[in-house]
Coordinates of C-alpha atoms in Angstrom, one line a residue:
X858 CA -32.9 -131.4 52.4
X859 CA -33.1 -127.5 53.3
X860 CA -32.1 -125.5 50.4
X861 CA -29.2 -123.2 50.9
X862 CA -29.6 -119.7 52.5
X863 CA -28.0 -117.3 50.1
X864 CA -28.1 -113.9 51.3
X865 CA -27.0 -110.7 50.1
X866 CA -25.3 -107.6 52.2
X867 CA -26.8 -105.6 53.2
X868 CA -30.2 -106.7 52.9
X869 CA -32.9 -105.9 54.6
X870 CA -34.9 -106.5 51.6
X871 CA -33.5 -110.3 50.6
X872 CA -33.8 -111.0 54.1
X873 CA -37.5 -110.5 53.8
X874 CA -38.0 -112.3 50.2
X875 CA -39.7 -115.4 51.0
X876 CA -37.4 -116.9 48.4
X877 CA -34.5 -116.8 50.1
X878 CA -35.9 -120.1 52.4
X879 CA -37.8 -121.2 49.6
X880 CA -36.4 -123.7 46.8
X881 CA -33.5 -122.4 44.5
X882 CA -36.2 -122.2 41.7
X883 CA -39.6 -121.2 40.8
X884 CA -42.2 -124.0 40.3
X885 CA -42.6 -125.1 36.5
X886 CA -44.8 -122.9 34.4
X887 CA -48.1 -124.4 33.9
X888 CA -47.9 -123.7 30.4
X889 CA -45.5 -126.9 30.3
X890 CA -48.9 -128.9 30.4
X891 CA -50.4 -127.8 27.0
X892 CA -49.5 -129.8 24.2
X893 CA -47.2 -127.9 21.9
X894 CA -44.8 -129.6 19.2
X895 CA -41.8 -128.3 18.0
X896 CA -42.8 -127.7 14.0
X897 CA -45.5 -125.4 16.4
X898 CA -42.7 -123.4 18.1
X899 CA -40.5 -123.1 14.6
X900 CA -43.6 -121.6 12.9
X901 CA -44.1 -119.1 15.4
X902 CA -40.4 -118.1 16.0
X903 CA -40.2 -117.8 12.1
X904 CA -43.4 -115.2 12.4
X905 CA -41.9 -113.1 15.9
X906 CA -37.6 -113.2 15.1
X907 CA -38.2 -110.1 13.8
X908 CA -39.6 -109.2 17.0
X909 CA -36.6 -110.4 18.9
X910 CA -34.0 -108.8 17.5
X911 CA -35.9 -105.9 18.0
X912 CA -35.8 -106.0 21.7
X913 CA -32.6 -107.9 21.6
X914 CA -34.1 -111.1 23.4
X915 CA -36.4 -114.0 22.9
X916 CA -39.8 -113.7 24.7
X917 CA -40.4 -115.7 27.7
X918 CA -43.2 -117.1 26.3
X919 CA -41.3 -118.8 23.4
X920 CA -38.5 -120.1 26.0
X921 CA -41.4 -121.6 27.8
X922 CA -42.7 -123.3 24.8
X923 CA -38.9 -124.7 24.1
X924 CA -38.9 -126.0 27.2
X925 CA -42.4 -128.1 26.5
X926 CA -40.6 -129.5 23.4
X927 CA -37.9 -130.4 25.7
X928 CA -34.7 -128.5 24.8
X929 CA -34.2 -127.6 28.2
X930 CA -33.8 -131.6 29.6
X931 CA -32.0 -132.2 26.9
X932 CA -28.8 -132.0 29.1
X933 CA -30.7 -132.8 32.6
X934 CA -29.6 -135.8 34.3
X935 CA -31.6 -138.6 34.1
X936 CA -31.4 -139.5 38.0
X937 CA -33.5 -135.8 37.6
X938 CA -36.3 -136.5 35.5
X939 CA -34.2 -135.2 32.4
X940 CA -33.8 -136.8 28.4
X941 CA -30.0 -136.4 29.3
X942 CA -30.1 -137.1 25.1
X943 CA -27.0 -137.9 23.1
X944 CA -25.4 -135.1 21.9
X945 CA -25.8 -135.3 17.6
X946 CA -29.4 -135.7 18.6
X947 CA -29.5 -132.2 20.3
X948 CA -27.5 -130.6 17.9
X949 CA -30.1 -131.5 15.2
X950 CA -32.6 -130.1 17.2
X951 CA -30.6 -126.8 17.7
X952 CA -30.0 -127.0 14.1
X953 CA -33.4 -127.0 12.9
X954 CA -34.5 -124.0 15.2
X955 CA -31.5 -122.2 14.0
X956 CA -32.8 -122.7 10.5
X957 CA -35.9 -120.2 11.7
X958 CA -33.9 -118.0 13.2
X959 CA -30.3 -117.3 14.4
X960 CA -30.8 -115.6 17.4
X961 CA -33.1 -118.4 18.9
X962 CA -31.4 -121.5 18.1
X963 CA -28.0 -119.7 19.6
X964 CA -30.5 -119.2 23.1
X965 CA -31.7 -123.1 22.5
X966 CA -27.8 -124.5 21.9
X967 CA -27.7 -123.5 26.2
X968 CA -29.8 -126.3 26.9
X969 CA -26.7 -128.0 26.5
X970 CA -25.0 -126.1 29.0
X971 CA -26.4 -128.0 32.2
X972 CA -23.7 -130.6 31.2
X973 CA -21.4 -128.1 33.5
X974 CA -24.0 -128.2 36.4
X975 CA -23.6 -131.9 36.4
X976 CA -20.4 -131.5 38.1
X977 CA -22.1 -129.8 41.4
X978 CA -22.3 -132.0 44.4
X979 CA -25.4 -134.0 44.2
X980 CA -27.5 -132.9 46.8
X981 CA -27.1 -129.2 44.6
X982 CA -28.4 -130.6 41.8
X983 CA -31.1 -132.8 43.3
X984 CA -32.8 -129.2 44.9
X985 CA -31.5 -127.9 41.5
X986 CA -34.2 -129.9 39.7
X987 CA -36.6 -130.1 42.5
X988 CA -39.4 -128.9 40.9
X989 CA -38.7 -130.3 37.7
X990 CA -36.0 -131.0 35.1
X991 CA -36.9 -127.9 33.0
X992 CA -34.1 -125.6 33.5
X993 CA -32.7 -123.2 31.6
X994 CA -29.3 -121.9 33.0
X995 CA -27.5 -118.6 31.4
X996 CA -24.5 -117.5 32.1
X997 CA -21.4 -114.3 31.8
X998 CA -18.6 -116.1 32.8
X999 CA -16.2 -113.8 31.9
X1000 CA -14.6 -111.5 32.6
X1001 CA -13.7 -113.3 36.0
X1002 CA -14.0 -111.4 38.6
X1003 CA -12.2 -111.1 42.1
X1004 CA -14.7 -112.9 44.7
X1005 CA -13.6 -112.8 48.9
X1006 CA -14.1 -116.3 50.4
X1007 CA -16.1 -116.5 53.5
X1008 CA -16.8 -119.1 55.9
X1009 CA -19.9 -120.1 54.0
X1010 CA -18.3 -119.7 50.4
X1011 CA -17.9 -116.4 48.2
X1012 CA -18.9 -112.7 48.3
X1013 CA -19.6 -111.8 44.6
X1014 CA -19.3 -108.3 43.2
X1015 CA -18.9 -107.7 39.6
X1016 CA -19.8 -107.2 36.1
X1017 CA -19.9 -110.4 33.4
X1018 CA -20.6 -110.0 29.6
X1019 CA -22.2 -112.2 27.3
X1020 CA -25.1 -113.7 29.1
X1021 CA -27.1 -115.2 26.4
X1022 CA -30.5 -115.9 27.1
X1023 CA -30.1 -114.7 30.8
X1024 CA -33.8 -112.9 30.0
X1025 CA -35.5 -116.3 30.5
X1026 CA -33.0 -118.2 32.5
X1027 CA -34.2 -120.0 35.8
X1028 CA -30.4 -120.1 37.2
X1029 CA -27.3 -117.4 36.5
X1030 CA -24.0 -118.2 36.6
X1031 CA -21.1 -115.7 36.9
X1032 CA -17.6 -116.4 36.6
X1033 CA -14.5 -116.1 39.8
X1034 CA -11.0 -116.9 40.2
X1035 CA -9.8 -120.7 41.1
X1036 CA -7.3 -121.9 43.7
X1037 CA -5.4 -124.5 44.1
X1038 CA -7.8 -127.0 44.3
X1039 CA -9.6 -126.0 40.8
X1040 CA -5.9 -126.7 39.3
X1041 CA -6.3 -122.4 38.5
X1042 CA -9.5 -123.6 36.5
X1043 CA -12.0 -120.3 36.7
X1044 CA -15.0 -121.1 39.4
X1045 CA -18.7 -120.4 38.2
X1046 CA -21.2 -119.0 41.4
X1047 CA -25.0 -119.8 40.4
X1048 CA -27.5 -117.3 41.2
X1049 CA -31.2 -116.5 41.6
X1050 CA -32.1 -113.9 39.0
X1051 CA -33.4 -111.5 41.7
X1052 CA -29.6 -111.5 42.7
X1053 CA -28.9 -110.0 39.6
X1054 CA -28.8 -107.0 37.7
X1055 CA -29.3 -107.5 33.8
X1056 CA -28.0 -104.5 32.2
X1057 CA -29.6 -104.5 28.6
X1058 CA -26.8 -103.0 26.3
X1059 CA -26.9 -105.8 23.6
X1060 CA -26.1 -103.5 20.4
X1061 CA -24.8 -105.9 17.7
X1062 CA -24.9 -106.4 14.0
X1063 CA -25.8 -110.2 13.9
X1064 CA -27.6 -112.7 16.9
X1065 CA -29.3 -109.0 18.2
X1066 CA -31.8 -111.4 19.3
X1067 CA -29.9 -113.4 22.1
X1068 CA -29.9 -110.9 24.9
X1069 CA -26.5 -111.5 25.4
X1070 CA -26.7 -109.0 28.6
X1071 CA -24.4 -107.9 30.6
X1072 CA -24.8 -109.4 34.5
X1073 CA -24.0 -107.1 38.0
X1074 CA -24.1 -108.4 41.4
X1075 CA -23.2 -106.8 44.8
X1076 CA -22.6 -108.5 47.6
X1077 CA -24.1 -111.7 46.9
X1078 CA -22.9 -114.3 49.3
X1079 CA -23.0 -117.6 47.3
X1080 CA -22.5 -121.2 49.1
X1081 CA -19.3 -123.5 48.2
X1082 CA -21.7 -126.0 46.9
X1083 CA -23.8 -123.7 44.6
X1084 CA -20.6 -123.5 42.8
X1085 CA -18.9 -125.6 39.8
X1086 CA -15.5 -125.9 37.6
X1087 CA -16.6 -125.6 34.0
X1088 CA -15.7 -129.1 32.4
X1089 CA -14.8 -130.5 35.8
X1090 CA -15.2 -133.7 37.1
X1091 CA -19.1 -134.9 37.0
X1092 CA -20.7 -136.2 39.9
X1093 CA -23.1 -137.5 37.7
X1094 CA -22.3 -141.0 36.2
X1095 CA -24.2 -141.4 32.5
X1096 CA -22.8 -141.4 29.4
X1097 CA -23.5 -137.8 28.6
X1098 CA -21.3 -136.4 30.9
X1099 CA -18.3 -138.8 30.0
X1100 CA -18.5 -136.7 26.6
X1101 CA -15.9 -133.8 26.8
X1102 CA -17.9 -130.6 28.0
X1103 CA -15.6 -128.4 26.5
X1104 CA -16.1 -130.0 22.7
X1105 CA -19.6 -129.9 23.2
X1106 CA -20.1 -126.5 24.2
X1107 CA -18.3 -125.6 20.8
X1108 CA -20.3 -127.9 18.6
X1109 CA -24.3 -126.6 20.2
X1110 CA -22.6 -122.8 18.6
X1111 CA -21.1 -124.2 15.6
X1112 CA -24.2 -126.0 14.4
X1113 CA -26.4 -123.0 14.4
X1114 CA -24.4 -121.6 11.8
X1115 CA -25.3 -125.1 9.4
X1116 CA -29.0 -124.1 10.3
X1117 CA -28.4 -120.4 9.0
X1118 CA -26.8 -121.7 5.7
X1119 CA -29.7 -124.1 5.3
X1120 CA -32.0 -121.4 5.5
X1121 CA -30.2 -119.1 2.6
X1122 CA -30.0 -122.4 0.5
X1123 CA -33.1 -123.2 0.4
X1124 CA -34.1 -119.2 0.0
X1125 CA -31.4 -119.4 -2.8
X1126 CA -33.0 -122.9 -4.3
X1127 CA -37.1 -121.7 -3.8
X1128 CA -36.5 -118.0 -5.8
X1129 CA -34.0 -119.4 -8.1
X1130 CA -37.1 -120.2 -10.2
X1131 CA -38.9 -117.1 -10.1
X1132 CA -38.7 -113.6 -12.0
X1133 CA -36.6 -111.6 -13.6
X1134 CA -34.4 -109.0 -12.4
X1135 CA -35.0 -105.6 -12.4
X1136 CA -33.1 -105.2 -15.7
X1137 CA -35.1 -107.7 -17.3
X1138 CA -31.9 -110.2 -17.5
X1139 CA -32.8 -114.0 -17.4
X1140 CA -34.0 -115.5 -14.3
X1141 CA -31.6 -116.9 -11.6
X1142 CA -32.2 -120.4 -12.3
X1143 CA -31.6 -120.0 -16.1
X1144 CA -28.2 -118.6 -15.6
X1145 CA -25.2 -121.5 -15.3
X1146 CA -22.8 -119.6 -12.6
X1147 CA -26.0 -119.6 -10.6
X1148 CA -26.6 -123.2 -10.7
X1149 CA -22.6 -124.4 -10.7
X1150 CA -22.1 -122.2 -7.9
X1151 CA -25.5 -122.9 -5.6
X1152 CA -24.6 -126.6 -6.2
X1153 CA -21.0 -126.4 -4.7
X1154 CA -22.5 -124.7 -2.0
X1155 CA -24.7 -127.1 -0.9
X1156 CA -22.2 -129.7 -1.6
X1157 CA -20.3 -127.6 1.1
X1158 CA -22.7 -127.3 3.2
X1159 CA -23.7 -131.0 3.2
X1160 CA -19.5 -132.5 3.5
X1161 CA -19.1 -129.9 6.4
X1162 CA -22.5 -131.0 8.2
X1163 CA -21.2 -134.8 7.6
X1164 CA -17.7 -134.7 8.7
X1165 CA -19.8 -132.5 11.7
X1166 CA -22.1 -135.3 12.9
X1167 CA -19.8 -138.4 11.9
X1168 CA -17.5 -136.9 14.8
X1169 CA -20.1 -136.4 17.4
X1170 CA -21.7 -140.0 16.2
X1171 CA -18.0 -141.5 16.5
X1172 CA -17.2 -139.9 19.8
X1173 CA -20.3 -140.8 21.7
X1174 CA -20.1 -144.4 20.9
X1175 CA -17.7 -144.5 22.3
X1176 CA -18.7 -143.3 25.3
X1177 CA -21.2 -145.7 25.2
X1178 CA -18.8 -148.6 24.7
X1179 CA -17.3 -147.2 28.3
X1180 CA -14.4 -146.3 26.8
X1181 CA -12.8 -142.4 26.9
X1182 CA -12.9 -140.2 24.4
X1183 CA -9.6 -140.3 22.9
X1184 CA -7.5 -137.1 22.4
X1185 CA -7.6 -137.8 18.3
X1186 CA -11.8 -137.7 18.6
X1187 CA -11.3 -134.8 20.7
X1188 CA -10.0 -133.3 18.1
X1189 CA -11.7 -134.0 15.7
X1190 CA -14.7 -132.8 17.4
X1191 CA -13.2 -129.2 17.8
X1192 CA -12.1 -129.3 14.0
X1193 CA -15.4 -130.1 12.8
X1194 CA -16.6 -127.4 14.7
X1195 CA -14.6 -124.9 13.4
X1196 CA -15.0 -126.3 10.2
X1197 CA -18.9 -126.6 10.5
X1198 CA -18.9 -122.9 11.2
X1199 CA -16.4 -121.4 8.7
X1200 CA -18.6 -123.3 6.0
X1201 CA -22.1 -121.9 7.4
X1202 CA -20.7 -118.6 7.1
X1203 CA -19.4 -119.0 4.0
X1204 CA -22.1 -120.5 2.3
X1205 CA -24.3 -117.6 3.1
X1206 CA -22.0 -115.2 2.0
X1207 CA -22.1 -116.9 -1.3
X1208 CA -25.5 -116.8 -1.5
X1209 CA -25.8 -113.3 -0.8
X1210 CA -23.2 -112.7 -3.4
X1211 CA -25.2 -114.7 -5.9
X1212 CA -28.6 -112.9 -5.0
X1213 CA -27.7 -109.6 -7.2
X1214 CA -28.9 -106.0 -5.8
X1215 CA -32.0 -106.6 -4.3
X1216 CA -30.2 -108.6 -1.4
X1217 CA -28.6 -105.1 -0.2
X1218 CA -32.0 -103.9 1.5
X1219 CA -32.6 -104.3 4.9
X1220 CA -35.8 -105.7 4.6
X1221 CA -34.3 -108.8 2.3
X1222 CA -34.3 -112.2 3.7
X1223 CA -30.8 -112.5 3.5
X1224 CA -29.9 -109.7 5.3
X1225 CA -30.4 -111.2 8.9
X1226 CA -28.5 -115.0 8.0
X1227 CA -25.6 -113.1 6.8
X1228 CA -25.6 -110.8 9.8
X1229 CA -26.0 -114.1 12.0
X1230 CA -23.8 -116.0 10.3
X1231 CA -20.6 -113.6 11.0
X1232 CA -21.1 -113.6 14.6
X1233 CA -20.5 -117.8 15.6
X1234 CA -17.5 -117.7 13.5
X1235 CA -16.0 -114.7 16.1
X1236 CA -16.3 -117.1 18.9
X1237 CA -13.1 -118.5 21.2
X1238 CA -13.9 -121.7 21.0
X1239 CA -14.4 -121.6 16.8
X1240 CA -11.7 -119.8 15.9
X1241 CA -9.1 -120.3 13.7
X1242 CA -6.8 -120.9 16.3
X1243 CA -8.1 -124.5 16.7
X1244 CA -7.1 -125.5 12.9
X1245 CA -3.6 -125.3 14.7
X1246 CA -4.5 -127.1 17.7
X1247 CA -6.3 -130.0 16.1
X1248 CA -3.1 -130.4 14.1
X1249 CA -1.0 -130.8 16.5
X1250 CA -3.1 -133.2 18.5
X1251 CA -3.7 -135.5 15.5
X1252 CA 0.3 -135.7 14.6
X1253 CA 0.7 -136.6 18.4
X1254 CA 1.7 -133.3 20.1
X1255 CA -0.1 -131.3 22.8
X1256 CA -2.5 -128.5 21.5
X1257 CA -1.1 -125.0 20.7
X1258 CA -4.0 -123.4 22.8
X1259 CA -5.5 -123.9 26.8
X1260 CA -8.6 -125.3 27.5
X1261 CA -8.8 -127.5 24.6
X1262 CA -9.9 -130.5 25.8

């Protein structure tokens, strides 16, 4: 099948790129044939984070090696060559690279987010994945923008925030109105990168590393079929996509905040045993609050991560028994979410408090996690606002907020 023709106006220029009749995406890095394994690509994120905070996005080189290991599949249909893998055994994954740095597990957790793209029409998706099922897909969905319809499908103008990891995304996604047949349900428009203009003005206190860019386009024309409902109907049919999107594009953010507090744990639990302080008082481990109160942490910690996996374990079997998720497990997935990432935070604010006054120099260790750790918690789909809506669900009422389920 001929690929699309996605043009821009006006465009002299597009009109003469030889990718505009070539395939939606470039052929798969060679690079992808060198034998890499993942404790490889930890190591070496832990050595360059600082690095990517500094220019406020992971290097393409390290996204490429994520994809060897295979966290870009992770969420690629089967029928396309993809691991399509349960979700808790994604989330682990995300959770271990979070543990080596913030920033680059939060640009990993998208390699869930081609569970959207699984509800294009299939003939997308098959040129989608044409040259491989490596994809990494970014996206500024909001705020949605005003796009004209045209014969062919929408003219795209605008600006979207929030991109993360659009650096060393294959595929863009920006976000338009619905209609009537989208049940008002905002549209997402994919995109080449050449379409777009990636303003670099990513100037945070925490996750400075995921590039988190703002998108522009002008006058992109973008076909019908290159475009999606978030959490619409898949045309895919396997049991990853029977999951509920919406649940799962919560839970890939919420876990990296359990592999930020694993990291300031074990900090805490490794120089708990070493000197003493700076005014000669006992060392950390010899003193009781320290012990009573690193120990309810990682009790914390560890009930929050359980109640967190038990509910993604739960809920995919029973996807796998071909039943729905019920509205209860939905909930429950959303709670333990919030949950997951309220405790992540806290825990390594607790730490920090317990680390004395060394820990208020930038160049501590525990200066990035708690930096990183404030900024999961300040996300929609984590906030506290879903305590509420859980409730209500579980005591057989409809949920206090939209897009819940």
């Amino acid at each position: 099948m001929t690929p699309p023709e996605i043009r821009t106006d006006p465009t002299p220029e597009i009109e003469d790129d030889p990718m505009s009749q070539a395939t939606f995406l470039s052929p798969v890095p060679s690079e992808l044939t060198t034998t890499t394994t993942l404790d490889d690509v930890l190591a070496e994120i832990v050595e360059r984070r600082g690095e990517f905070r500094t220019q406020g996005y992971v290097s393409q080189d390290v996204i490429t090696k994520l994809k060897q290991v295979g966290i870009y599949r992770a969420s690629t249909p089967r029928r396309f060559g993809g691991d399509a893998l349960p979700p808790a055994e994604f989330l682990r994954l995300v959770e271990r690279i979070s543990a080596a740095d913030g920033s680059t597990g939060w640009v990993a957790s998208f390699g869930s987010a081609l569970v959207y793209l699984a509800a294009l029409p299939l003939e997308t998706q098959a040129e989608l994945y044409a040259d491989g099922p490596d994809v990494t897909f970014a996206g500024g969905l909001f705020p949605v923008q005003p796009a004209a319809e045209t014969t062919a499908g929408f003219l795209v103008n605008g600006r979207w925030k929030f991109a993360s990891g659009c650096m060393g995304a294959d595929v863009l996604g920006v976000g338009i109105p619905g209609d009537a047949s989208t049940e008002g349900k905002p549209r997402t428009v994919l995109l080449r990168p050449d379409q777009v203009e990636i303003v670099q003005d990513w100037n945070v206190v925490g996750m400075a590393g995921t590039g988190s860019f703002d998108l522009v386009v002008r006058d992109v024309e973008v076909p019908r079929e290159w475009t999606f409902i978030r959490g619409g109907t898949p045309t895919v049919d396997e049991p990853l996509y029977r999951y509920p999107t919406l649940a799962y594009a919560a839970q890939v953010l919420a876990v990296v905040n359990l592999g930020i507090a694993r990291a300031a744990l074990d900090y805490a639990e490794e120089v708990g045993g070493g000197g003493t302080g700076v005014t000669g008082a006992p060392k950390l481990a010899d003193r009781a609050y320290y012990r009573i109160e690193i120990a309810k942490a990682e009790a914390r910690l560890r009930a929050a991560r359980a109640f967190f996996f038990e509910a993604a374990e739960e809920a995919y079997a029973t996807v796998l028994a071909g039943d729905p998720v019920s509205d209860a497990q939905n909930a429950l997935l959303r709670l333990s979410s919030t949950h997951a990432v309220q405790a992540g935070s806290e825990v390594v604010r607790e730490v920090f408090d317990l680390s004395g006054t060394n820990a208020i120099y930038n160049d501590h260790p525990l200066q990035p996690l708690v930096r990183d750790a404030m900024v999961p918690t300040q996300h929609a789909f984590l906030s506290p606002a879903m305590y509420d809506a859980a409730g209500a669900v579980l005591m057989g009422l409809p949920p206090t907020i939209p897009a819940f389920r």
